[in-house]
Short mmCIF file of C-alpha atoms and ligand atoms in Angstrom, two decimals:
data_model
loop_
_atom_site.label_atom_id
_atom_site.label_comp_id
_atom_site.label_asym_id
_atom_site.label_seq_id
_atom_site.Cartn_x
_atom_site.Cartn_y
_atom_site.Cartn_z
CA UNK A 1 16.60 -8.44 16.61
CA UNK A 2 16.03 -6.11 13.79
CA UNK A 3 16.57 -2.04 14.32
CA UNK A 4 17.12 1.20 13.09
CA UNK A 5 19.36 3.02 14.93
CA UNK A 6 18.63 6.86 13.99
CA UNK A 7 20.96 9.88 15.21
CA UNK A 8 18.18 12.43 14.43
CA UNK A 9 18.45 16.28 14.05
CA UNK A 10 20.47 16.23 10.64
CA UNK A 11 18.43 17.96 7.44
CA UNK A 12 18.02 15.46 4.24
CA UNK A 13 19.91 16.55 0.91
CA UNK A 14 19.55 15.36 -2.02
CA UNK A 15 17.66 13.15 -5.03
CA UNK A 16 16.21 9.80 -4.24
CA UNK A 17 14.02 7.84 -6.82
CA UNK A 18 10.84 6.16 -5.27
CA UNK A 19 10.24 2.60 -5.82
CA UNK A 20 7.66 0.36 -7.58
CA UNK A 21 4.17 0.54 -5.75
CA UNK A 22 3.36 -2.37 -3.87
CA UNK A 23 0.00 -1.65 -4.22
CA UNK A 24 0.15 -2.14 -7.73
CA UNK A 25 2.34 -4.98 -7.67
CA UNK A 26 0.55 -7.27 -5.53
CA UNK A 27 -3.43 -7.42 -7.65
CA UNK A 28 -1.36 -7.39 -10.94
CA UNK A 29 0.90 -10.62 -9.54
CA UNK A 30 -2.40 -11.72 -8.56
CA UNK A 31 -3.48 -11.21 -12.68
CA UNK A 32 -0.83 -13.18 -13.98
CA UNK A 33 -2.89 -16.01 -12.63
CA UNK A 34 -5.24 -15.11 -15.69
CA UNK A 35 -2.95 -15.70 -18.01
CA UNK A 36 -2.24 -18.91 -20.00
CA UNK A 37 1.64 -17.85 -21.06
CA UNK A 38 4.33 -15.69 -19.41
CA UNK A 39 4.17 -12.44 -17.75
CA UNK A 40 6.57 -10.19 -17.53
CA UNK A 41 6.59 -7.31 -14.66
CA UNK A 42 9.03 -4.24 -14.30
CA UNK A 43 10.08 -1.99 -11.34
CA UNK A 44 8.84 -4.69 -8.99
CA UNK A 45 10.23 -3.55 -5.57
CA UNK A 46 11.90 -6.75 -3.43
CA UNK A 47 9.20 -6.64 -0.41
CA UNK A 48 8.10 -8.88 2.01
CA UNK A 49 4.53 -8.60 0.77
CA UNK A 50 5.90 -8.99 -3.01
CA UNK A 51 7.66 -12.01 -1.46
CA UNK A 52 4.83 -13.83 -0.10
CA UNK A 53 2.51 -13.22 -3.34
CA UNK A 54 5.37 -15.03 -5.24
CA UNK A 55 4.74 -17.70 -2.83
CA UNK A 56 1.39 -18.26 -3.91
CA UNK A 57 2.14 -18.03 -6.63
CA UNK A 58 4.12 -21.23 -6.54
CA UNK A 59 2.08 -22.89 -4.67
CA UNK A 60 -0.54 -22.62 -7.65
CA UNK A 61 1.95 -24.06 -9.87
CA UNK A 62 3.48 -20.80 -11.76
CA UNK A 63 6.76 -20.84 -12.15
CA UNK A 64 8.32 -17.26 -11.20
CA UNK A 65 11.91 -15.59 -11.24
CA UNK A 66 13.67 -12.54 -10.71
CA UNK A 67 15.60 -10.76 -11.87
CA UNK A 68 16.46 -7.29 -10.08
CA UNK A 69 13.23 -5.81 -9.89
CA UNK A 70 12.06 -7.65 -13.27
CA UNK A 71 9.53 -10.23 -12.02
CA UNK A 72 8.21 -12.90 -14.64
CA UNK A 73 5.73 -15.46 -14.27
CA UNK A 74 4.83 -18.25 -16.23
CA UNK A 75 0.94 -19.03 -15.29
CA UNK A 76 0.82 -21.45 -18.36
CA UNK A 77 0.01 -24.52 -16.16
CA UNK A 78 -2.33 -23.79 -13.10
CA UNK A 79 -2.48 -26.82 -10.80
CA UNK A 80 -3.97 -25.21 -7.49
CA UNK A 81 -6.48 -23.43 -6.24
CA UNK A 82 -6.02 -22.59 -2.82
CA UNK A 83 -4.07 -20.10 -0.55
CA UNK A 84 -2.42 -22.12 2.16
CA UNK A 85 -3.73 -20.69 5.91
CA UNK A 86 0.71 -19.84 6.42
CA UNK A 87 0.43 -17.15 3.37
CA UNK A 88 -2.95 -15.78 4.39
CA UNK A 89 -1.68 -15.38 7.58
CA UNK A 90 1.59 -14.04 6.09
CA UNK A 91 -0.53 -11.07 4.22
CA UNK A 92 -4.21 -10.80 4.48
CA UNK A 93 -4.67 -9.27 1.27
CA UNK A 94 -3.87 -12.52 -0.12
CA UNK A 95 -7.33 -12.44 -0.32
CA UNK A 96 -6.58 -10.49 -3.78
CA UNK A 97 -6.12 -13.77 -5.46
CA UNK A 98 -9.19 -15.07 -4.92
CA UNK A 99 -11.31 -13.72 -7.91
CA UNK A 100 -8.10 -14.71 -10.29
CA UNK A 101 -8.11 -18.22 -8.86
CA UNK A 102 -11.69 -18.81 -9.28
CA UNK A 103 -11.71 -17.10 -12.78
CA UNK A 104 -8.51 -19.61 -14.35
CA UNK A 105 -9.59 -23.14 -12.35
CA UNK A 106 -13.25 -22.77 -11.60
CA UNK A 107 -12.89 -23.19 -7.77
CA UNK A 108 -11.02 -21.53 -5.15
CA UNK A 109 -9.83 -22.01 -1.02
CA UNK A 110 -9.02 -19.60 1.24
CA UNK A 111 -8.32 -19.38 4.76
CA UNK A 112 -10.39 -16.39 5.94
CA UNK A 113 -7.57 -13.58 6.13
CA UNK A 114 -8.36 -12.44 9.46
CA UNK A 115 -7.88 -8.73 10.80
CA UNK A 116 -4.33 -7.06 10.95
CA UNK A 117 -3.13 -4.24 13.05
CA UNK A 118 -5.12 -1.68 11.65
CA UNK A 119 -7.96 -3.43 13.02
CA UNK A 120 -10.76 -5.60 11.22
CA UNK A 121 -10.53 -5.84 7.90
CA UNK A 122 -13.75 -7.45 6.66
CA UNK A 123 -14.04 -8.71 2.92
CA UNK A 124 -17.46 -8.78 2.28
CA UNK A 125 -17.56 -6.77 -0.34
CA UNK A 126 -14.94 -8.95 -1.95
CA UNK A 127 -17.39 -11.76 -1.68
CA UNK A 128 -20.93 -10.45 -2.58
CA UNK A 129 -19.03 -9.15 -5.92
CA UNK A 130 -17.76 -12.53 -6.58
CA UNK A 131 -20.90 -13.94 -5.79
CA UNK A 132 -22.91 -11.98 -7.60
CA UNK A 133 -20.72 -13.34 -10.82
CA UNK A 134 -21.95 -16.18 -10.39
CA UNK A 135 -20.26 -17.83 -7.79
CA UNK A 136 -21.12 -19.98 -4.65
CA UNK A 137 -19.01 -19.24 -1.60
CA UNK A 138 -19.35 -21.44 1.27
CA UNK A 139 -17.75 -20.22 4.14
CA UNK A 140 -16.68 -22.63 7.27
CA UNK A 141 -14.24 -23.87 9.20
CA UNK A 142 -12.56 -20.64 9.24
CA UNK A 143 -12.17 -21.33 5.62
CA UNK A 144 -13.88 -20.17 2.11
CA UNK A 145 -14.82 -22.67 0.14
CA UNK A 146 -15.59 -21.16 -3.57
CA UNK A 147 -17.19 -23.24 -6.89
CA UNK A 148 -19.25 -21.84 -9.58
CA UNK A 149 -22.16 -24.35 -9.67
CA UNK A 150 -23.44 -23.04 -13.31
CA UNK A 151 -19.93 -23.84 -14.39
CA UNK A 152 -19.41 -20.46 -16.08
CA UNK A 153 -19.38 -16.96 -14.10
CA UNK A 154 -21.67 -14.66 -16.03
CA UNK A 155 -20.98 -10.89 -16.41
CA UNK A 156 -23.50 -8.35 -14.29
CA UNK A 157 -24.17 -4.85 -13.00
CA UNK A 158 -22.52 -4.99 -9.62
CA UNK A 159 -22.78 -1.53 -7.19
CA UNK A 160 -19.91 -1.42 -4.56
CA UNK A 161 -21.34 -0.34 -0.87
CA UNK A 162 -18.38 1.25 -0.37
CA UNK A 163 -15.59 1.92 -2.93
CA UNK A 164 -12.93 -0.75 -1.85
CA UNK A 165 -9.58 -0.75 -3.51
CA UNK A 166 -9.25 -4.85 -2.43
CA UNK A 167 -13.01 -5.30 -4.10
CA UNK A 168 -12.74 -3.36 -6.79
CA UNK A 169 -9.70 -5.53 -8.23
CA UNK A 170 -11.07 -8.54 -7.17
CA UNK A 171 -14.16 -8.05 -9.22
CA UNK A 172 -11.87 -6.96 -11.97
CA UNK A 173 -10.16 -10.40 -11.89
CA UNK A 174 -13.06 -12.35 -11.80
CA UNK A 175 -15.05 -10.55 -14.64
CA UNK A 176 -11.98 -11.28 -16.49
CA UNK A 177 -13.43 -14.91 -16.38
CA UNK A 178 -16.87 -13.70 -16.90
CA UNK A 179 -19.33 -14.36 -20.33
CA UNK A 180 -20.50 -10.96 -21.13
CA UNK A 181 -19.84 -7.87 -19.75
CA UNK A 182 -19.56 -6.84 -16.27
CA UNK A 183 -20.23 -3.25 -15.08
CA UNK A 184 -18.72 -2.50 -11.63
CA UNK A 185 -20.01 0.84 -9.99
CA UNK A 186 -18.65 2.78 -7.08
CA UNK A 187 -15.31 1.44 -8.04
CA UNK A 188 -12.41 2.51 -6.38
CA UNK A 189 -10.47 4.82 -8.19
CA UNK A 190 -6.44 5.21 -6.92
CA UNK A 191 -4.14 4.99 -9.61
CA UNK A 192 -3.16 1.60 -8.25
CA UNK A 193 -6.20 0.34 -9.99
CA UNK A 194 -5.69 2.43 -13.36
CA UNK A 195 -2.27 -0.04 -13.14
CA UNK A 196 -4.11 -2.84 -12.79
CA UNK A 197 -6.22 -2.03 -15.72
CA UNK A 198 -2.79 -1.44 -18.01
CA UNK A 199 -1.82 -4.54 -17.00
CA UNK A 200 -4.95 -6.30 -17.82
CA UNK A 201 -4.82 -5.05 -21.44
CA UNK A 202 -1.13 -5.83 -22.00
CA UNK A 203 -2.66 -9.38 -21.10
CA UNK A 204 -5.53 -9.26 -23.63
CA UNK A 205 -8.20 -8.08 -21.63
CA UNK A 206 -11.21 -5.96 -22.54
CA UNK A 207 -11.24 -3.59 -19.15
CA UNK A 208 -12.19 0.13 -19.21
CA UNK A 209 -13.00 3.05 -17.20
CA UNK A 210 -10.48 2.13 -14.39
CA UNK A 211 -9.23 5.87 -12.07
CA UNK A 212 -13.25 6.48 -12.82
CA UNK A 213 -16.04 5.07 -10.48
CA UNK A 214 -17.41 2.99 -13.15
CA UNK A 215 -14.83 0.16 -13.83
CA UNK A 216 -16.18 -2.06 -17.42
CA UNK A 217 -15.48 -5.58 -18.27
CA UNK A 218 -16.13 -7.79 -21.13
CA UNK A 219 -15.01 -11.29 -20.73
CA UNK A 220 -12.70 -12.58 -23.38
CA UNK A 221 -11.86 -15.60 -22.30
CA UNK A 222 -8.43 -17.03 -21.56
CA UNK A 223 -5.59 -14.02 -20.98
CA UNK A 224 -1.98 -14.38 -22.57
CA UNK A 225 0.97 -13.42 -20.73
CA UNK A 226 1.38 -9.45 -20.40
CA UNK A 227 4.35 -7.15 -19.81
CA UNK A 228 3.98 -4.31 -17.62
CA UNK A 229 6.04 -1.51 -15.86
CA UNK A 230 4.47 -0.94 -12.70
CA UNK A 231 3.84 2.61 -11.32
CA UNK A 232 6.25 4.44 -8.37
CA UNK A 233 5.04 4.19 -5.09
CA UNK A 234 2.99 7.22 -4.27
CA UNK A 235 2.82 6.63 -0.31
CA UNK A 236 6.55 6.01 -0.16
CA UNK A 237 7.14 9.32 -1.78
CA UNK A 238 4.42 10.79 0.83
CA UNK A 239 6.34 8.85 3.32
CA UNK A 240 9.66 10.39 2.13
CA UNK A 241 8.44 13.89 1.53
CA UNK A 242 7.30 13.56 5.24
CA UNK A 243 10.94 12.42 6.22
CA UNK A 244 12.48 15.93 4.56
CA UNK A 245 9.38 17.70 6.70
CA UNK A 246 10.60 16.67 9.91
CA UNK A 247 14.43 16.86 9.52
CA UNK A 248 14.34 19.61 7.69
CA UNK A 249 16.66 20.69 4.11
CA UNK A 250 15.40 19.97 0.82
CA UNK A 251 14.79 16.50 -1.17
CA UNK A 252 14.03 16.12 -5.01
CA UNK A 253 12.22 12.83 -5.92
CA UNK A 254 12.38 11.45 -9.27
CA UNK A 255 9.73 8.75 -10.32
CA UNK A 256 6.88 10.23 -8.84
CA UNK A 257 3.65 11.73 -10.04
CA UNK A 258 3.06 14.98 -8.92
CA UNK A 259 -0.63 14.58 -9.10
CA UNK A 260 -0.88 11.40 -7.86
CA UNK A 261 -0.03 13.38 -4.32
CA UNK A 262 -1.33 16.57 -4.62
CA UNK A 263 -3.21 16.37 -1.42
CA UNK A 264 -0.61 15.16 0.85
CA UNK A 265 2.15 18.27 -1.13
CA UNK A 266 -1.02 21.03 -0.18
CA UNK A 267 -0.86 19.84 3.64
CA UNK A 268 2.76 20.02 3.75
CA UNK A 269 2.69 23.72 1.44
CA UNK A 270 0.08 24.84 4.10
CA UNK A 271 2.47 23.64 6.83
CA UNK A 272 5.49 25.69 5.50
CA UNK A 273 7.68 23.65 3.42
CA UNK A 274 8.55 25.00 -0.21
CA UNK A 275 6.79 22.48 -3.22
CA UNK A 276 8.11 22.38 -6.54
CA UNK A 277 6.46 19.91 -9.05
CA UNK A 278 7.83 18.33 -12.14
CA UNK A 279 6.34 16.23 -14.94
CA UNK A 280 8.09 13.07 -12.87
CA UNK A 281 9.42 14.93 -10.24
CA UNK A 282 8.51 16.49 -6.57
CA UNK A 283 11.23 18.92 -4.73
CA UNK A 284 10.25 19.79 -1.43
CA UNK A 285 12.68 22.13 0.72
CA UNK A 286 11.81 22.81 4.83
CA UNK A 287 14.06 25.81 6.71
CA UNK A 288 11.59 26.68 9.04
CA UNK A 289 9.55 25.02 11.71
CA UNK A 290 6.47 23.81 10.27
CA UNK A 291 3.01 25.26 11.39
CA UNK A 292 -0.27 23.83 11.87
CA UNK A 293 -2.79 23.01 9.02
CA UNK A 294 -6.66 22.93 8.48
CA UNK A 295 -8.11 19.66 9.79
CA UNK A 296 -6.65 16.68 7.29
CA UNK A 297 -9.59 14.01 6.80
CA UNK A 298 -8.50 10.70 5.21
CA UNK A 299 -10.65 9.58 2.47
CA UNK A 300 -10.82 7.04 -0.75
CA UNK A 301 -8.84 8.65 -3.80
CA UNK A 302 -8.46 11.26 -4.78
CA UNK A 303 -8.71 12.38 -0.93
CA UNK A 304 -6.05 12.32 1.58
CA UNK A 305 -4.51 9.08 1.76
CA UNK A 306 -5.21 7.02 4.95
CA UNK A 307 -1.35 5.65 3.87
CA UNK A 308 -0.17 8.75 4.28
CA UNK A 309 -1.23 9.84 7.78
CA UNK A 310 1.07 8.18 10.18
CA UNK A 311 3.97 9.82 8.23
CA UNK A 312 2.32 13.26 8.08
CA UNK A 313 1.31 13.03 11.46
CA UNK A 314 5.06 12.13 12.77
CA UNK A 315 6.53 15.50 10.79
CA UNK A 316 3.77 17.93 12.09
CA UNK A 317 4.19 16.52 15.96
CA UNK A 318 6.89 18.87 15.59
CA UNK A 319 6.47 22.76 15.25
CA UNK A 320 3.74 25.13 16.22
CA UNK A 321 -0.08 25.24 15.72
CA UNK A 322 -2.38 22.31 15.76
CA UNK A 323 -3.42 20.08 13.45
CA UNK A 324 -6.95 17.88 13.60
CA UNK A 325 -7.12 14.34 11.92
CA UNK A 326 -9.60 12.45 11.58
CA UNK A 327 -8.89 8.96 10.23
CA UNK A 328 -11.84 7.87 8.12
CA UNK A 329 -10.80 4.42 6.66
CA UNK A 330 -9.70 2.36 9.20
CA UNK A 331 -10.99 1.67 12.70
CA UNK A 332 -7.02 1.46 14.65
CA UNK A 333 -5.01 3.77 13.05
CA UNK A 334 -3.32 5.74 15.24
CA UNK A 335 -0.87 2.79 16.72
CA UNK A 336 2.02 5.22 16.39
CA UNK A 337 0.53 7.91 18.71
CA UNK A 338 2.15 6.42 21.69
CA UNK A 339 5.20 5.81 20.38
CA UNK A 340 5.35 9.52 19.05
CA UNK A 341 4.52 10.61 22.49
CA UNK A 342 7.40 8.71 24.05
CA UNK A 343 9.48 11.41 22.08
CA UNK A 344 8.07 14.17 23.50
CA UNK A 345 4.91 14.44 21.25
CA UNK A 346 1.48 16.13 22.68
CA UNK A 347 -1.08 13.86 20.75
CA UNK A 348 -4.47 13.26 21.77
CA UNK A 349 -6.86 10.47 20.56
CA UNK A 350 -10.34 10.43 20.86
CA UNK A 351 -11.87 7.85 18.82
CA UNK A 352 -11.10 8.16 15.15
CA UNK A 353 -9.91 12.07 15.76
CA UNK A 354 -6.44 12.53 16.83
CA UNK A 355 -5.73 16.34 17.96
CA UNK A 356 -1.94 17.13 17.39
CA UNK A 357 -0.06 20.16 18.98
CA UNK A 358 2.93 21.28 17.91
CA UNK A 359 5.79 20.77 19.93
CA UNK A 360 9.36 22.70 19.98
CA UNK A 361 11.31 19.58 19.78
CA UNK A 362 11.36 15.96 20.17
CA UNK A 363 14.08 14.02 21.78
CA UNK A 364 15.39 10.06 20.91
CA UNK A 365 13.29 7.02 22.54
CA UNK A 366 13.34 3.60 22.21
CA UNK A 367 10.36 2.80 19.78
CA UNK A 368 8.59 -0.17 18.28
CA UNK A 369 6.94 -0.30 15.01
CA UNK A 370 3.23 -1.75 15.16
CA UNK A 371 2.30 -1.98 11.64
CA UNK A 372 3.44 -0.71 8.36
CA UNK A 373 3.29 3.03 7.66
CA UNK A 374 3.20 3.82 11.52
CA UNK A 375 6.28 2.17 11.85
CA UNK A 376 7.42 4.41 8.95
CA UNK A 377 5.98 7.35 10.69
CA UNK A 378 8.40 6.89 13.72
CA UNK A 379 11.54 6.66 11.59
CA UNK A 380 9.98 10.67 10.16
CA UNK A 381 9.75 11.46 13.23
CA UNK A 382 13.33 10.03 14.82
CA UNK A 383 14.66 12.01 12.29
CA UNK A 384 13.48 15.10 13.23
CA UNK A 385 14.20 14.22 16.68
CA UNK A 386 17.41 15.61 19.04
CA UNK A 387 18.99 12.28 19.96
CA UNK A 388 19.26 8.67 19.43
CA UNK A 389 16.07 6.54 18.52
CA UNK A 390 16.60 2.89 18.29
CA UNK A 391 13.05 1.34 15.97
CA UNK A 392 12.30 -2.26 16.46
CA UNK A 393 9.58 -3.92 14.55
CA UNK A 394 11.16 -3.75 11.03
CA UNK A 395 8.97 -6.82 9.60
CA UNK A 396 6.54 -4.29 9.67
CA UNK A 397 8.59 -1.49 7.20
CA UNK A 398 9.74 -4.55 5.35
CA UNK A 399 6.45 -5.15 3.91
CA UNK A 400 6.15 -1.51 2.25
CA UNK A 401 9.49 -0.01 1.78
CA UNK A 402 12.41 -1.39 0.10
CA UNK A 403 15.92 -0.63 1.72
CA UNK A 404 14.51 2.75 3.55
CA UNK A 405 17.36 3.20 5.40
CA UNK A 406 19.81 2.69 2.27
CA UNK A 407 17.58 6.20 0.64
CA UNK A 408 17.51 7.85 3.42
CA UNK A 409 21.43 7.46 4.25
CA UNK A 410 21.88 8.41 0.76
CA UNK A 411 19.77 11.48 2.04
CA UNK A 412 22.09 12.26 4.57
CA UNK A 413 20.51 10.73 7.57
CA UNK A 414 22.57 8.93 10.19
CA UNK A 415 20.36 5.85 10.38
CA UNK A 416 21.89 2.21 10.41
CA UNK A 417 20.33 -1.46 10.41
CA UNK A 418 21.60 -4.32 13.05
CA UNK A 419 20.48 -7.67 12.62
CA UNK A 420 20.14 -9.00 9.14
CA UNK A 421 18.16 -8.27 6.10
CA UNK A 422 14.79 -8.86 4.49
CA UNK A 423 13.90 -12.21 6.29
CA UNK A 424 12.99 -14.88 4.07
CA UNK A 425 9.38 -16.70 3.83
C1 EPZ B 501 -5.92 -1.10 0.22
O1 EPZ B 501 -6.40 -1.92 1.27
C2 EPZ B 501 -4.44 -0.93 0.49
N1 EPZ B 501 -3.79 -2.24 0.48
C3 EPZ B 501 -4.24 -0.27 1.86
O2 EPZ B 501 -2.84 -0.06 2.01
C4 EPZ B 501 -4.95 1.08 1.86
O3 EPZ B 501 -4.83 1.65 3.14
C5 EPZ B 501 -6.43 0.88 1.52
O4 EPZ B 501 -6.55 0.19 0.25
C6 EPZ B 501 -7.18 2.20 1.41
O5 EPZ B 501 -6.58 2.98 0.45
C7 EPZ B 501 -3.50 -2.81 -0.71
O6 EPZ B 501 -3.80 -2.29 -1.76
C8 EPZ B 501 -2.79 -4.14 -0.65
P1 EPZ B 501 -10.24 -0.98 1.23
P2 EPZ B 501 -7.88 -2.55 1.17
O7 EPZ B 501 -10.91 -2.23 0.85
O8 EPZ B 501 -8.19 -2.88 -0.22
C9 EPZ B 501 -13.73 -1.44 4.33
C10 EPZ B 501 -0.79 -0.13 3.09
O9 EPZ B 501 -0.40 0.48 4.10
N2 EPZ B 501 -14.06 -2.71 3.67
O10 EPZ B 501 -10.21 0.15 0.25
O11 EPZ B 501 -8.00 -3.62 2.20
C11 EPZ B 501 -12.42 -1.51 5.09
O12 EPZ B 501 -12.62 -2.07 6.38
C12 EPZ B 501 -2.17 -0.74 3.08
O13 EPZ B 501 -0.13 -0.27 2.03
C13 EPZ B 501 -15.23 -3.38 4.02
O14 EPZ B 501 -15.98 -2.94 4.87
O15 EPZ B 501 -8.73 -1.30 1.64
C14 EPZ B 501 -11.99 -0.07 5.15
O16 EPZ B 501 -12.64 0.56 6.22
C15 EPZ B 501 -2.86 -0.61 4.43
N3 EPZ B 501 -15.51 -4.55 3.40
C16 EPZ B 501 -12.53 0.52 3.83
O17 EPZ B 501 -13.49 -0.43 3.34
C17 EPZ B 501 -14.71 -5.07 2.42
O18 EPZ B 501 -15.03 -6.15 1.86
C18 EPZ B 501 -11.48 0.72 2.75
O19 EPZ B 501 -10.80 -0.51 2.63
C19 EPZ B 501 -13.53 -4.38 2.08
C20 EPZ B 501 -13.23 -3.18 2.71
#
């Protein structure tokens, strides 16, 4: 069995450089599908996530490599067009590939990705964009079942109900295979998708207005092969910053965008800790208990990050005052609640408001990661903590952070792995 073991109570020291954004990775190794030649994509981080897209990626046909965190693809010859139900299962934002797949071959089949730990995660936004290029999406069986019966998808004016990060790339993709020009509104705007627009171009594609809420497309036909560098993780630097919060002492990351996380730098400012920005740099130092902040709301970008507020929440459960959250995007967020209460945490949940008070200290527990950034949440908080925490569940860290416990050793932290590494597909 995978675990951290975690001697909290020791402050973090020291310059760590944040990793490739897996947010950005996985809709622009979803792209490549676009492209009739060879793509070539830098700062790739080695994830489980990153993992299974390269899967799919094979199964289409593309042949892929690494080397270090230099991913290429070779999307010359296309010879699928379906998702198998094990990699939709594996990540349900597989369901990124669909607009690509449907754009390149003209048809498309996908398991329906069902919901994940953070609680239903519908995609019908994803699909009345698609459809509304043109496309017929049959859905039965469980399964999605995708053609384009006028044989060519045809550029439109397409308003997003909500702005959806997952929705707004898709309809990117598939307006890449569009005649005309496509106009998406209420686009999402995190710089994930500014990425994805780079990306795009490198590749030959006419895409503009991406980090703004109106996202435009002109259809160009086929895509070469692009070469990208893809953009540092923002929510591992949150998560990091977090870390440094709770244990106290004073971290410099390089590779990260100030701006890109000016929200989540205010709340911890606010709470106490000592900011210093750089062009590519954020230095944040923590010598005395943190305080309580103004209620934190998560919202789309450029709002607080709903990515961000497992790891937030885990360095403010300890210190004084009281902090409100109220968790916006998704329905079962607050997984990590219990867990943080094991350690001594006084957290209360009432629907999608979670009322934290401070505490003096928290102590060691046995712990189990639920999902993704909770699970990173606990490891902030262990950290913090007077004791020994041992943190099962690492399949769920594995998706987002590369080799945590190799930065934050390199930090200072006492925090070991048993069991073996990344686990293989
Ligand atoms: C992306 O998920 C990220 N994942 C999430 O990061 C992130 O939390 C989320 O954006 C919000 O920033 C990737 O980029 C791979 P949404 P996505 O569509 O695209 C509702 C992590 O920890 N919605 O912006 O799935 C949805 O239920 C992950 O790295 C619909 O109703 O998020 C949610 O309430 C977790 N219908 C809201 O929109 C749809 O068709 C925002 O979701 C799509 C979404």
């Amino acid at each position: 069995m995978n675990a951290y073991i975690i001697e909290g109570g020791r402050p973090l020291y020291g310059t760590a450089r944040v990793h490739g954004a897996k947010n950005s990775v996985l809709p622009i190794l979803a792209a490549t599908v676009l492209c009739q030649g060879t793509s070539v994509i830098h700062n790739c981080p080695d994830l489980s996530d990153v993992r299974a897209s390269l899967a799919i990626l094979e199964h289409l046909g593309c042949k892929v490599a690494r080397a270090g965190d230099t991913i290429t693809v070779d999307a010359s010859v296309v010879t699928g067009n379906d998702v198998p139900d094990r990699l939709m299962r594996e990540m349900r934002s597989s369901v990124i590939f669909l607009g690509a797949i449907l754009a390149r071959t003209g048809a498309a089949e996908l398991s329906m990705p069902g919901g994940c730990e953070l609680g239903p995660r519908p995609i019908d936004l994803h699909l009345s964009a698609i459809r509304a290029l043109g496309a017929e999406i049959r859905e039965e069986g469980g399964a999605l079942h995708c053609s384009i019966p006028g044989g060519r998808l045809q550029g439109c004016e397409y308003a997003l109900a909500l702005p959806s990060v997952g929705a707004t790339e898709n309809a990117m993709l598939c307006a890449c295979g569009a005649e005309g020009t496509t106009v998406i509104t209420n686009a999402a705007r995190e710089p994930e998708i500014v990425d994805l627009q780079t990306f795009l171009r490198a590749a030959g594609a006419d895409v503009r207005g991406a980090g703004s809420s109106v996202v435009t497309v002109r259809g160009v036909g086929g895509l070469h092969g692009g070469e990208h560098t893809v953009l540092p993780d923002r929510i591992v630097a949150a998560t990091l910053l977090s870390a440094a919060a709770s244990a106290g002492g004073e971290v410099e990351l390089l590779d990260t965008d100030y701006r890109q996380l000016s929200t989540v730098t205010a709340v911890l400012a606010e709470a106490g800790c000592r900011v210093r920005s750089g062009p590519d740099r954020v230095t944040l130092r923590r010598d005395q208990p943190l305080k309580g902040v103004r209620p934190i709301r998560t919202a789309p970008y450029p709002g607080f990050p709903t990515d961000a507020q497992p790891p937030v929440m885990a360095a403010l459960a300890k210190g004084t005052g009281t902090t409100v959250f109220v968790e916006n995007m998704f329905e079962s967020r607050y997984r990590h609640v219990d867990e943080l209460c094991r350690m001594g945490a006084d957290i209360r949940v009432e629907g999608r408001v979670a009322v934290v008070c401070g505490v003096e200290r928290l102590h060691g527990a046995g712990l189990r990661a639920a999902d993704l950034r909770g699970g990173a949440a606990l490891v902030v908080a262990a950290l913090g903590a007077e004791g020994r925490s041992e943190l099962t569940g690492l399949d769920h860290i594995d998706r987002g952070y590369q080799e945590l416990e190799a930065t934050l050793r390199s930090l200072g932290a006492d925090i070991t792995r048993t069991g073996g590494p990344l686990q293989n597909l």
